[in-house]
Coordinates of C-alpha atoms and ligand atoms in Angstrom, one line a residue:
M1 CA 42.7 -8.0 13.4
N2 CA 42.7 -6.4 9.9
P3 CA 39.5 -4.4 9.2
V4 CA 37.9 -4.6 5.9
R5 CA 36.4 -1.6 4.2
I6 CA 33.1 -2.3 2.5
F7 CA 32.7 -0.5 -0.9
D8 CA 29.0 -0.6 -2.0
T9 CA 28.3 -0.6 -5.6
T10 CA 24.6 -1.1 -5.6
L11 CA 24.0 2.2 -7.1
R12 CA 26.5 1.7 -10.0
D13 CA 27.1 -2.0 -10.7
G14 CA 23.8 -3.0 -9.1
E15 CA 21.9 -0.4 -11.2
Q16 CA 23.4 -1.9 -14.2
A17 CA 21.3 -5.2 -13.8
P18 CA 18.6 -5.5 -16.5
G19 CA 15.4 -3.6 -16.0
I20 CA 16.6 -1.5 -13.2
S21 CA 16.4 2.4 -13.6
L22 CA 16.3 4.4 -10.4
D23 CA 15.5 8.1 -10.4
V24 CA 17.6 10.6 -8.5
G25 CA 15.1 10.5 -5.4
E26 CA 15.3 6.8 -5.2
K27 CA 19.1 6.8 -5.6
L28 CA 19.2 9.3 -2.6
E29 CA 16.8 7.1 -0.4
I30 CA 19.2 4.1 -1.1
A31 CA 22.4 6.1 -0.4
E32 CA 20.9 7.4 2.9
Q33 CA 20.2 3.9 3.9
L34 CA 23.7 2.6 2.8
S35 CA 25.1 5.5 5.2
R36 CA 22.9 4.3 8.1
L37 CA 24.2 0.8 7.4
G38 CA 27.7 2.0 7.8
V39 CA 29.4 1.2 4.4
D40 CA 32.7 2.9 4.2
I41 CA 32.4 3.8 0.4
I42 CA 29.4 4.4 -1.7
E43 CA 30.0 4.1 -5.3
A44 CA 27.1 6.5 -6.4
G45 CA 27.3 6.0 -10.3
F46 CA 29.0 6.5 -13.5
P47 CA 28.6 10.2 -14.4
V48 CA 29.5 10.2 -17.9
A49 CA 27.1 7.4 -18.7
S50 CA 24.0 9.6 -18.6
Q51 CA 22.4 12.9 -17.2
G52 CA 20.5 11.0 -14.7
D53 CA 23.7 9.2 -13.6
Y54 CA 25.7 12.6 -13.3
E55 CA 22.7 14.2 -11.2
G56 CA 22.5 11.2 -8.9
V57 CA 26.0 11.2 -8.1
R58 CA 26.0 15.0 -7.6
A59 CA 22.9 14.8 -5.3
I60 CA 24.5 12.0 -3.2
A61 CA 27.7 13.9 -2.9
E62 CA 25.8 17.1 -1.7
T63 CA 23.6 15.3 0.9
V64 CA 24.9 12.0 2.0
G65 CA 28.5 13.0 1.4
T66 CA 28.2 15.9 3.8
T67 CA 26.2 14.4 6.5
T68 CA 27.3 12.3 9.4
V69 CA 25.1 9.5 10.6
D70 CA 24.7 9.2 14.4
G71 CA 27.8 7.4 15.9
S72 CA 30.2 7.9 13.0
D73 CA 33.1 10.2 12.6
A74 CA 32.6 11.3 9.1
P75 CA 30.2 10.9 6.2
P76 CA 31.0 8.0 4.0
V77 CA 33.4 8.4 1.1
I78 CA 31.3 9.0 -2.2
A79 CA 32.9 7.4 -5.4
A80 CA 32.3 7.7 -8.9
L81 CA 33.4 5.4 -11.8
A82 CA 35.3 6.9 -15.0
R83 CA 37.0 5.2 -17.9
C84 CA 40.6 6.2 -18.3
H85 CA 39.4 9.0 -20.7
P86 CA 40.1 12.7 -19.9
D87 CA 36.4 13.6 -20.3
D88 CA 35.1 10.9 -18.0
V89 CA 37.4 11.7 -15.3
E90 CA 36.6 15.5 -15.5
R91 CA 32.7 14.6 -15.5
A92 CA 33.1 12.3 -12.5
A93 CA 35.2 14.9 -10.5
K94 CA 32.6 17.5 -11.1
A95 CA 29.8 15.2 -9.8
L96 CA 31.8 14.4 -6.7
A97 CA 32.9 17.9 -5.9
P98 CA 30.4 18.7 -3.0
A99 CA 31.4 15.5 -1.0
E100 CA 33.5 15.9 2.0
R101 CA 35.4 12.8 1.2
S102 CA 35.4 11.6 -2.5
R103 CA 37.1 9.0 -4.5
L104 CA 37.7 8.8 -8.2
H105 CA 37.5 5.1 -9.6
V106 CA 39.1 4.8 -13.1
F107 CA 39.3 1.5 -14.8
V108 CA 40.5 -0.1 -18.3
S109 CA 40.2 -3.4 -19.6
T110 CA 43.5 -5.4 -19.5
S111 CA 42.8 -9.0 -20.7
E112 CA 43.8 -9.9 -24.2
I113 CA 40.3 -10.4 -25.5
H114 CA 38.9 -7.2 -24.1
R115 CA 41.9 -5.2 -25.6
R116 CA 41.6 -7.0 -29.0
V117 CA 37.8 -6.9 -29.5
M118 CA 36.7 -3.9 -27.4
L119 CA 39.7 -1.4 -27.2
R120 CA 41.8 -2.3 -30.2
A121 CA 44.9 -1.3 -28.0
S122 CA 48.2 -2.7 -27.2
E123 CA 49.4 -3.5 -23.6
D124 CA 51.6 -0.3 -23.8
D125 CA 48.6 1.9 -24.9
V126 CA 46.6 0.6 -22.0
V127 CA 49.3 1.4 -19.5
R128 CA 49.8 4.9 -20.9
Q129 CA 46.0 5.5 -20.5
A130 CA 45.8 4.1 -17.0
V131 CA 48.8 6.2 -15.9
A132 CA 47.5 9.4 -17.4
A133 CA 44.0 8.9 -16.0
V134 CA 45.2 8.2 -12.4
K135 CA 47.6 11.3 -12.6
Q136 CA 44.7 13.3 -13.8
A137 CA 42.3 12.1 -11.1
R138 CA 45.1 12.8 -8.4
E139 CA 44.7 16.4 -9.4
H140 CA 41.1 16.3 -7.9
T141 CA 41.4 14.1 -5.0
D142 CA 44.2 12.2 -3.1
D143 CA 41.9 9.1 -3.0
V144 CA 42.1 7.2 -6.4
E145 CA 41.2 3.6 -7.2
F146 CA 42.2 1.8 -10.1
S147 CA 40.6 -1.3 -11.7
P148 CA 42.0 -3.5 -14.5
Q149 CA 38.9 -4.8 -15.9
D150 CA 38.7 -8.5 -16.5
A151 CA 41.8 -8.9 -14.4
T152 CA 41.3 -12.7 -13.8
R153 CA 41.6 -13.4 -17.4
T154 CA 44.5 -11.0 -17.9
D155 CA 48.1 -12.4 -18.3
E156 CA 49.6 -12.1 -14.9
D157 CA 52.8 -10.4 -15.8
F158 CA 51.0 -7.7 -17.5
L159 CA 48.6 -7.4 -14.7
L160 CA 51.4 -6.9 -12.2
R161 CA 53.1 -4.4 -14.6
I162 CA 50.0 -2.2 -15.0
L163 CA 49.5 -2.3 -11.3
D164 CA 53.1 -1.1 -10.5
A165 CA 52.6 1.7 -13.0
V166 CA 49.3 3.0 -11.6
V167 CA 50.6 2.7 -8.1
D168 CA 53.6 4.8 -9.1
A169 CA 51.3 7.3 -10.8
G170 CA 49.4 7.8 -7.3
A171 CA 46.7 5.3 -7.0
T172 CA 45.9 4.7 -3.4
T173 CA 43.6 1.6 -4.0
V174 CA 44.0 -1.3 -6.6
N175 CA 40.9 -3.2 -7.2
I176 CA 41.1 -6.6 -8.8
P177 CA 37.9 -7.4 -10.6
D178 CA 36.7 -10.9 -11.5
T179 CA 34.6 -9.2 -14.2
V180 CA 33.1 -12.3 -15.7
G181 CA 32.9 -14.5 -12.5
Y182 CA 35.6 -16.8 -13.7
A183 CA 37.8 -17.2 -10.7
L184 CA 37.9 -20.0 -8.3
P185 CA 38.6 -19.4 -4.7
H186 CA 42.1 -21.0 -4.1
D187 CA 43.5 -19.5 -7.4
F188 CA 41.9 -16.0 -6.7
G189 CA 43.4 -16.1 -3.2
E190 CA 46.8 -16.9 -4.4
L191 CA 46.6 -14.1 -7.0
I192 CA 45.5 -11.5 -4.3
G193 CA 48.3 -12.6 -1.9
G194 CA 50.9 -11.9 -4.6
I195 CA 49.5 -8.6 -5.4
V196 CA 49.3 -7.8 -1.6
R197 CA 52.9 -8.6 -1.2
R198 CA 54.0 -6.6 -4.4
V199 CA 52.4 -3.4 -3.6
G200 CA 52.9 -3.3 0.0
D201 CA 51.1 -1.7 3.0
G202 CA 50.8 1.8 1.4
V203 CA 48.1 0.7 -1.0
V204 CA 44.9 -1.0 -0.3
V205 CA 44.1 -4.1 -2.2
S206 CA 40.5 -4.5 -3.1
V207 CA 38.3 -7.2 -5.0
H208 CA 35.2 -6.9 -7.1
C209 CA 33.8 -10.3 -7.7
H210 CA 30.8 -11.3 -9.9
N211 CA 28.8 -14.3 -9.3
D212 CA 28.6 -16.2 -12.6
L213 CA 29.4 -19.4 -11.0
G214 CA 27.8 -18.6 -7.8
L215 CA 31.6 -18.0 -6.2
A216 CA 31.6 -14.2 -5.6
V217 CA 31.3 -14.5 -1.8
A218 CA 33.6 -17.4 -1.5
N219 CA 36.2 -15.6 -3.8
S220 CA 36.0 -12.3 -1.8
L221 CA 36.4 -14.2 1.4
E222 CA 39.5 -16.0 0.2
A223 CA 40.8 -12.6 -1.1
V224 CA 40.4 -11.3 2.4
R225 CA 42.1 -14.3 3.9
N226 CA 44.9 -13.3 1.5
G227 CA 45.3 -9.7 2.5
A228 CA 42.6 -8.0 0.7
R229 CA 41.6 -4.8 2.6
Q230 CA 38.4 -3.7 0.7
V231 CA 35.5 -5.8 -0.7
E232 CA 33.2 -4.3 -3.2
V233 CA 29.6 -5.5 -2.8
A234 CA 26.0 -4.8 -3.8
V235 CA 22.9 -5.3 -1.7
N236 CA 21.1 -8.4 -2.4
G237 CA 24.0 -9.2 -4.7
L238 CA 22.5 -7.2 -7.5
G239 CA 24.8 -6.4 -10.6
E240 CA 25.5 -7.2 -14.2
R241 CA 24.3 -10.8 -15.2
A242 CA 24.3 -13.1 -12.1
G243 CA 25.3 -10.0 -10.0
N244 CA 28.1 -8.9 -7.6
C245 CA 29.2 -10.2 -4.2
S246 CA 26.3 -10.0 -2.0
M247 CA 26.8 -7.4 0.9
E248 CA 24.5 -9.2 3.4
E249 CA 26.4 -12.6 2.8
V250 CA 30.1 -11.3 2.9
V251 CA 29.5 -9.2 6.0
M252 CA 27.7 -11.9 7.9
A253 CA 30.3 -14.5 7.1
L254 CA 33.1 -12.1 8.2
A255 CA 31.0 -11.5 11.3
T256 CA 30.0 -15.0 12.1
R257 CA 33.4 -16.6 11.4
S258 CA 35.4 -13.9 12.9
D259 CA 37.1 -16.7 14.9
L260 CA 38.9 -17.6 11.5
L261 CA 38.8 -14.5 9.4
H262 CA 39.9 -11.7 11.9
A263 CA 38.6 -9.2 9.4
P264 CA 36.0 -6.9 11.1
T265 CA 33.8 -4.4 9.0
A266 CA 32.1 -1.2 10.2
I267 CA 28.7 -2.4 9.1
R268 CA 25.8 -2.0 11.6
T269 CA 24.3 -5.4 10.9
R270 CA 20.9 -4.5 12.3
E271 CA 20.4 -2.3 9.2
I272 CA 20.9 -5.2 7.0
A273 CA 17.4 -6.4 6.6
R274 CA 15.9 -2.9 5.9
S275 CA 18.7 -2.1 3.4
S276 CA 17.8 -5.3 1.6
R277 CA 13.9 -4.6 1.6
L278 CA 14.4 -1.0 0.5
V279 CA 16.7 -2.0 -2.5
S280 CA 14.3 -4.7 -3.5
A281 CA 11.3 -2.4 -3.3
L282 CA 13.0 0.3 -5.4
T283 CA 14.6 -1.8 -8.0
G284 CA 11.6 -4.3 -8.4
Y285 CA 14.1 -7.3 -8.0
P286 CA 12.4 -9.7 -5.3
I287 CA 14.3 -11.4 -2.8
Q288 CA 14.5 -15.2 -3.3
F289 CA 12.8 -16.9 -0.2
N290 CA 15.9 -19.0 0.6
K291 CA 18.3 -16.3 0.0
A292 CA 21.1 -16.4 2.8
V293 CA 20.7 -13.8 5.5
V294 CA 17.9 -11.8 4.1
G295 CA 15.6 -14.4 2.5
K296 CA 12.0 -14.9 4.0
N297 CA 13.0 -18.4 5.1
A298 CA 16.4 -17.5 6.3
F299 CA 15.3 -17.8 10.0
A300 CA 12.4 -20.2 9.5
H301 CA 12.3 -23.8 10.5
E302 CA 9.8 -26.3 9.0
S303 CA 10.9 -29.7 10.1
G304 CA 9.6 -31.1 13.4
I305 CA 13.0 -32.1 14.5
H306 CA 14.5 -28.6 13.8
Q307 CA 11.5 -26.9 15.6
H308 CA 11.9 -29.0 18.6
G309 CA 15.6 -27.9 18.8
V310 CA 14.9 -24.3 18.2
I311 CA 12.3 -23.9 20.7
Q312 CA 14.6 -25.0 23.4
D313 CA 17.5 -23.2 22.2
R314 CA 17.9 -21.3 18.8
L315 CA 21.5 -22.1 18.7
T316 CA 20.8 -25.8 17.8
Y317 CA 20.1 -24.8 14.2
E318 CA 20.9 -21.0 13.9
I319 CA 24.4 -19.6 13.5
M320 CA 23.3 -16.1 13.5
R321 CA 20.5 -14.1 15.5
A322 CA 17.8 -12.8 13.4
E323 CA 17.7 -9.6 15.6
D324 CA 21.5 -9.0 14.6
V325 CA 20.4 -8.5 10.9
G326 CA 17.3 -6.6 11.8
V327 CA 14.9 -9.2 11.1
A328 CA 12.8 -8.6 14.3
G329 CA 9.9 -10.7 15.2
A330 CA 6.6 -9.4 14.1
Q331 CA 5.9 -6.5 16.7
I332 CA 2.7 -4.9 17.3
V333 CA 3.5 -1.4 17.5
L334 CA 0.4 0.7 16.7
G335 CA -3.5 0.3 16.4
K336 CA -6.4 2.3 15.1
H337 CA -6.5 4.5 18.2
S338 CA -3.0 5.7 17.8
G339 CA -2.7 9.3 17.1
R340 CA -0.4 11.1 14.6
H341 CA 2.2 11.9 17.4
A342 CA 2.7 8.3 18.4
F343 CA 2.8 7.4 14.5
A344 CA 5.4 10.0 13.6
N345 CA 7.5 9.0 16.7
Q346 CA 7.6 5.5 15.6
V347 CA 8.4 6.3 12.1
T348 CA 11.2 8.4 13.2
A349 CA 12.4 5.7 15.8
M350 CA 12.6 3.4 12.8
G351 CA 15.0 5.7 11.0
F352 CA 12.8 7.5 8.5
T353 CA 13.2 11.2 7.9
L354 CA 9.8 12.5 6.5
D355 CA 8.9 16.1 6.1
K356 CA 5.6 17.1 7.7
E357 CA 3.6 16.7 4.5
A358 CA 4.9 13.3 3.9
I359 CA 4.1 12.3 7.6
G360 CA 0.7 13.6 7.1
R361 CA 0.1 11.4 4.0
A362 CA 1.7 8.3 5.6
F363 CA -0.5 8.9 8.7
L364 CA -3.7 8.9 6.4
R365 CA -2.6 5.6 5.0
F366 CA -1.8 4.3 8.3
K367 CA -5.3 5.1 9.6
E368 CA -6.8 3.5 6.5
L369 CA -4.8 0.4 7.1
A370 CA -5.6 0.2 10.8
D371 CA -9.1 0.2 10.1
R372 CA -8.8 -3.0 8.0
K373 CA -6.1 -4.7 9.9
V374 CA -6.1 -5.5 13.6
E375 CA -2.3 -5.5 14.0
V376 CA -0.1 -3.0 12.4
T377 CA 3.4 -4.1 12.6
D378 CA 6.9 -2.4 12.0
A379 CA 7.1 -4.2 8.7
D380 CA 3.5 -2.8 7.6
L381 CA 4.7 0.7 8.8
E382 CA 7.9 0.3 6.6
A383 CA 5.9 -0.8 3.7
I384 CA 3.6 2.1 4.1
V385 CA 6.4 4.7 4.2
T386 CA 8.3 3.3 1.3
D387 CA 5.3 2.8 -0.8
Q388 CA 6.0 5.0 -4.0
S389 CA 2.3 5.6 -4.6
W390 CA 2.0 7.8 -1.6
G391 CA 5.4 9.4 -1.7
S392 CA 6.1 13.1 -0.7
R393 CA 6.8 14.1 -4.3
E394 CA 4.2 16.1 -6.3
E395 CA 3.1 13.2 -8.6
A396 CA 1.8 13.7 -12.1
F397 CA -1.2 11.3 -11.3
T398 CA -2.9 10.6 -8.1
L399 CA -5.4 7.8 -7.6
V400 CA -8.7 9.2 -6.2
S401 CA -10.7 6.1 -6.3
L402 CA -10.9 2.5 -7.7
E403 CA -14.1 0.2 -8.2
V404 CA -13.9 -3.3 -9.6
A405 CA -16.5 -5.8 -10.5
G406 CA -16.1 -9.4 -11.8
G407 CA -16.5 -13.1 -10.9
T408 CA -17.3 -16.3 -12.6
G409 CA -19.4 -15.6 -15.7
R410 CA -18.9 -11.8 -15.5
E411 CA -16.2 -9.8 -17.5
P412 CA -13.9 -8.1 -15.1
T413 CA -14.4 -4.3 -15.1
A414 CA -12.6 -1.6 -13.4
T415 CA -13.4 2.1 -12.9
V416 CA -10.8 4.4 -12.0
R417 CA -10.6 8.1 -11.0
V418 CA -7.3 9.7 -11.3
R419 CA -6.3 13.4 -10.6
A420 CA -3.7 14.7 -13.0
D421 CA -1.3 17.5 -11.5
G422 CA -2.6 21.1 -12.4
E423 CA -6.3 19.6 -13.2
D424 CA -9.1 20.2 -10.7
A425 CA -11.6 17.6 -11.9
P426 CA -10.5 14.0 -11.8
R427 CA -10.5 12.0 -15.0
E428 CA -12.8 8.9 -14.7
R429 CA -12.3 5.8 -17.2
T430 CA -13.8 2.4 -17.2
A431 CA -12.3 -0.6 -18.9
T432 CA -12.6 -4.4 -19.1
G433 CA -9.9 -6.9 -19.1
D434 CA -8.6 -10.4 -18.9
G435 CA -8.7 -10.3 -15.2
M436 CA -9.2 -7.6 -12.4
V437 CA -5.5 -6.4 -12.6
D438 CA -5.7 -6.2 -16.5
A439 CA -9.1 -4.3 -16.4
V440 CA -7.4 -1.9 -13.7
C441 CA -4.2 -1.3 -15.8
R442 CA -6.3 -0.6 -18.9
A443 CA -8.5 1.9 -17.2
L444 CA -5.4 3.7 -15.7
R445 CA -3.7 3.6 -19.2
E446 CA -6.8 5.4 -20.6
A447 CA -7.2 7.9 -17.7
T448 CA -3.5 9.0 -17.8
G449 CA -2.9 8.7 -21.5
V450 CA 0.3 7.0 -20.9
D451 CA 1.0 4.2 -23.4
A452 CA 2.5 1.7 -21.0
V453 CA 2.8 -2.0 -21.4
L454 CA 2.8 -4.2 -18.2
T455 CA 5.8 -6.5 -18.6
D456 CA 6.3 -7.9 -15.0
F457 CA 4.2 -8.4 -12.0
H458 CA 5.2 -9.6 -8.6
V459 CA 3.1 -9.9 -5.6
A460 CA 4.2 -10.7 -1.9
A461 CA 2.7 -10.6 1.5
V462 CA 4.3 -8.1 3.9
T463 CA 3.5 -10.2 7.0
A464 CA 1.6 -13.5 7.6
G465 CA -2.2 -13.9 8.0
I466 CA -5.4 -13.2 6.1
D467 CA -5.1 -9.4 6.6
A468 CA -1.6 -9.2 5.5
L469 CA -0.6 -6.2 3.2
G470 CA 0.0 -7.3 -0.3
D471 CA 3.1 -5.7 -1.8
V472 CA 2.9 -5.4 -5.5
T473 CA 5.9 -4.5 -7.7
V474 CA 5.4 -4.0 -11.5
K475 CA 7.6 -3.2 -14.4
V476 CA 6.1 -1.2 -17.5
D477 CA 7.4 -0.5 -20.8
V478 CA 6.8 3.2 -21.9
G479 CA 8.2 4.0 -25.3
G480 CA 11.0 1.4 -25.1
R481 CA 12.1 2.5 -21.5
R482 CA 11.2 0.5 -18.4
Y483 CA 10.0 1.7 -15.2
T484 CA 9.4 0.0 -11.8
G485 CA 6.5 0.8 -9.6
R486 CA 5.4 -0.4 -6.1
G487 CA 2.3 -0.3 -4.2
V488 CA 0.8 -1.9 -0.9
S489 CA -2.8 -2.4 0.2
T490 CA -4.6 -5.2 2.1
D491 CA -6.5 -5.3 -1.1
V492 CA -4.2 -6.7 -3.8
V493 CA -6.2 -5.2 -6.8
E494 CA -5.8 -1.9 -5.2
A495 CA -2.1 -2.5 -4.4
S496 CA -1.7 -3.3 -8.2
A497 CA -3.3 -0.2 -9.2
R498 CA -1.0 1.8 -7.0
A499 CA 2.0 0.0 -8.3
F500 CA 1.0 0.6 -11.9
L501 CA 0.3 4.2 -11.2
A502 CA 3.6 4.5 -9.4
A503 CA 5.4 3.3 -12.5
L504 CA 3.4 5.8 -14.8
N505 CA 4.6 8.6 -12.4
R506 CA 8.1 7.5 -12.8
S507 CA 7.9 7.8 -16.5
A508 CA 6.0 11.1 -16.3
R509 CA 8.8 12.6 -14.0
L510 CA 11.0 12.5 -17.1
T511 CA 8.5 14.1 -19.2
P512 CA 8.0 18.0 -19.0
R513 CA 4.3 18.7 -17.7
E514 CA 3.5 20.6 -20.9
D515 CA 4.3 17.3 -23.0
R516 CA 2.2 15.0 -20.7
P517 CA -0.9 13.4 -22.0
Ligands
LIG601 O1 33.1 -5.9 -13.2 C1 34.0 -5.0 -13.4 O2 35.1 -5.2 -13.9 C2 33.6 -3.6 -13.0 C3 34.8 -2.6 -13.0 C4 34.3 -1.3 -13.6 C5 35.2 -2.5 -11.7 O3 32.4 -3.5 -12.5
LIG602 ZN1 31.4 -5.3 -11.9

């Protein structure tokens, strides 16, 4: 058996996907879940890229990077990305300082096209920069990863030359990125096999595959078959363009076909579904219904023949057990007579850590929901707890009430009452619109004074049935920046209002109170 390390880059490469912008609190929430999931390394960000990235990495290093999850010997390694520039490396090292175990990940482009167009640097220049950065990084930590960007379009002799040089300089992991998703499995496998033999046992060979041709998982598996001992992944396959190698797919392929691959990971697979839902909710990237492992239909059977087989024995048409990836059947856990204590116990048993105030707020939501919905399932509870519009933070704006009127032949009208942080009396505004949701958004825009344009709207049902919770994700544009918001309710218009307000609150968090409308 040759264990494979899982290096998760949801918070770095994943966060580079168009339209995603997570605040520090949300990054922490995802990092905590990644730690519960059991990833070996969390790439928390690219500290020199922005103040937000720096703060995100620092906060994760301080908390997740110093806390052991039940059953593990040590906190995950926290990694940060840096170009091969002295200032980048210093900034990344400073952000990582509080972590118990940290990794500096330095990269430089090596392909002819990247060197000519982007760097205007010769092969010799690039080798010099890489060696200097690795040596500088080694002054901060003995765990240094080097990536030759666009490796799969780099001349192979030059690729081997630069890898030899960085290993001599002290790199402990060499990561081979298929930056533009160009590789084919058999070719990539051969390349990785050659590198593994060249660098020897003392250095971990890693792969980082993009999915432009839909081959990221296949390429990563072929690399593992040829000796790679680290795979870089993102939850739900998020990442630049078509994304990165999907965590859930590669992990479950390694687990399900362990008979051929013999490469176990340390992932607690029962945390997969929750990790996927959390990342989808916080990034606003929906999960495609037929997505392998975590899609809504991944364990659903429609055809009569299939149903007939599955009813007698699930193995007739299933190669994984839904429970093993955390997709439990709808469980009835609580009802309208359940008390705060039972509610708090259940939420804790599901792995959430909420302070007293957040439990109080979530309990109020639960009570309200239990009045409207007969069966409150684990999935409903999870939606309530992760609903941003009821978070534990002091928000700039809180929804006090919402009334809507409309129908055929009547102009949709919404009246909202919103309390602004620091004001006693709620602000009340009425607006009309093209539909109920439009009217609500207009009224909220007027009440908050935030000039936000709704650019994306997505609604999904948390569970089946007429009384299912509606889970709405929106994206808004405020002054050229995009913010995501999410809200849940049995009433889709109310869920939309909550999602819109959550997005406005995210924009307000970046605006000092005195400058808010
Ligand atoms: O795709 C890529 O080349 C990267 C590197 C920074 C590792 O993300
Ligand atoms: Zn990448």
